Amino acid sequence: MTFQAESQEGNNNEMQQKRNFSAFASLGLLDRFLAVWIFLAMAVGIILGNFVPSMSPALEKGTFVGVSIPIGSYWVVGNDLALSWAFLPDKSALRSGLILVGLGRCIAMVLIWNALAGGNNDYCAILVAVNSILQMVLFAPLAIFFIRVISHEDVGSISYSVVATSVAAFLGIPLGAAVFTRFTLRFLAGPAWYDRVFIRFASPWSLIGLLYTILVLFAAQGHQVVHQVVSVVRVAAPLIVYFTIVFFTTVSICRMLGFEYQFLVTQSFTAASNNFELAIAVAVATFGPNSDQALASTVGPLIEVPVLLGLVYALRWIAGRRGWK
């Protein structure tokens, strides 16, 4: 009986590994090594920001509703308040930047983490759509509430109109354009052409836009990231704790509620991921590109990418060890 049980457990682990490999192998070259491309984009951006003095001023010249147009061009396509106070009691500006990061629910890279860990793609798409709509409605009032009301931060420059305009411009417009494009093309060319031709053509461009945005962000903030290492480390610490706690808390709750593995994956990575692009856009529009708030929000992707990638492999290992189906 013991031998049969061990044999069955071995078969289950092998099947789980095959499913994980299949999910990974089904991704394209750009998706499969997205983490590598992101790190390269960060590195190139930091190098440009430090060794090309004219880079940052040039990026700041073109603006729309107060945010750099090069940064905003990507948009075509839990809150960590307690941790920010615990780790940064003497740095109100960095706390405000962390709060903005915590408010933004992820609507881009969570699709990659979900695919790598074997989550449910349809469920993930639904959560991304819901998060997009909720952020357009709730991001501005929550930012004002947590920064000015709860934290009592002395930031006279932040206002509802500035934050709401940034969110509407860099989240609402792209979402509206995507909805219009989808229904128009499906009506004119048919669902089959839209799914088979247009989606295959358009999908890589969203990730290319993401990489471009990261490169531009780090080119604009590269000098600060390098020359304010202490601040970067102090911001990184609560972010690491935040991502880890939120992720494993969600995993535990989903297990207790009886979620299937694929839905547990999607729910957990959606809860732990953040829309750092929106946080940076709002921080830059509200406090300026050279502010500590912008620096804190820029550290978000620098920490989120390796931590979430590590959580992908940690969850796959746990699922294989415990035989989660």
PDB file of C-alpha atoms in Angstrom, residues 23 60 63 70 75 78 115 119 127 135 145 152 161 180 184 187 214 217 251 257 265 277-278 300 309 317 319:
ATOM      1  CA  ALA A  23       1.663  26.407 -19.803  1.00  0.00           C
ATOM      2  CA  GLU A  60       9.992  65.881 -19.273  1.00  0.00           C
ATOM      3  CA  THR A  63       3.505  66.280 -21.282  1.00  0.00           C
ATOM      4  CA  PRO A  70       6.710  59.107 -23.628  1.00  0.00           C
ATOM      5  CA  TRP A  75      -1.438  53.161 -22.243  1.00  0.00           C
ATOM      6  CA  GLY A  78      -4.550  46.057  -0.474  1.00  0.00           C
ATOM      7  CA  ALA A 115       0.162  32.038 -17.315  1.00  0.00           C
ATOM      8  CA  GLY A 119      -3.766  29.967 -13.648  1.00  0.00           C
ATOM      9  CA  LEU A 127     -10.418  40.314 -12.934  1.00  0.00           C
ATOM     10  CA  GLN A 135      -9.424  51.955 -10.576  1.00  0.00           C
ATOM     11  CA  PHE A 145      -8.336  59.532   1.548  1.00  0.00           C
ATOM     12  CA  HIS A 152      -2.393  63.452   7.440  1.00  0.00           C
ATOM     13  CA  SER A 161      -8.811  66.793  -9.889  1.00  0.00           C
ATOM     14  CA  PHE A 180     -14.258  50.379 -29.295  1.00  0.00           C
ATOM     15  CA  THR A 184     -15.876  47.572 -34.249  1.00  0.00           C
ATOM     16  CA  PHE A 187     -18.559  43.635 -36.324  1.00  0.00           C
ATOM     17  CA  ILE A 214       9.857  50.661 -18.149  1.00  0.00           C
ATOM     18  CA  LEU A 217      10.676  55.392 -16.574  1.00  0.00           C
ATOM     19  CA  VAL A 251      -3.366  31.557  -1.183  1.00  0.00           C
ATOM     20  CA  LEU A 257     -12.616  28.351   0.566  1.00  0.00           C
ATOM     21  CA  VAL A 265      -3.297  31.064  -8.806  1.00  0.00           C
ATOM     22  CA  GLU A 277       2.668  52.336 -14.305  1.00  0.00           C
ATOM     23  CA  LEU A 278      -0.446  54.140 -13.062  1.00  0.00           C
ATOM     24  CA  GLY A 300       7.799  49.315  -7.460  1.00  0.00           C
ATOM     25  CA  LEU A 309       8.666  35.735 -10.486  1.00  0.00           C
ATOM     26  CA  TRP A 317       6.890  23.906  -6.038  1.00  0.00           C
ATOM     27  CA  ALA A 319       1.592  22.677  -5.522  1.00  0.00           C
TER      28      ALA A 319
END
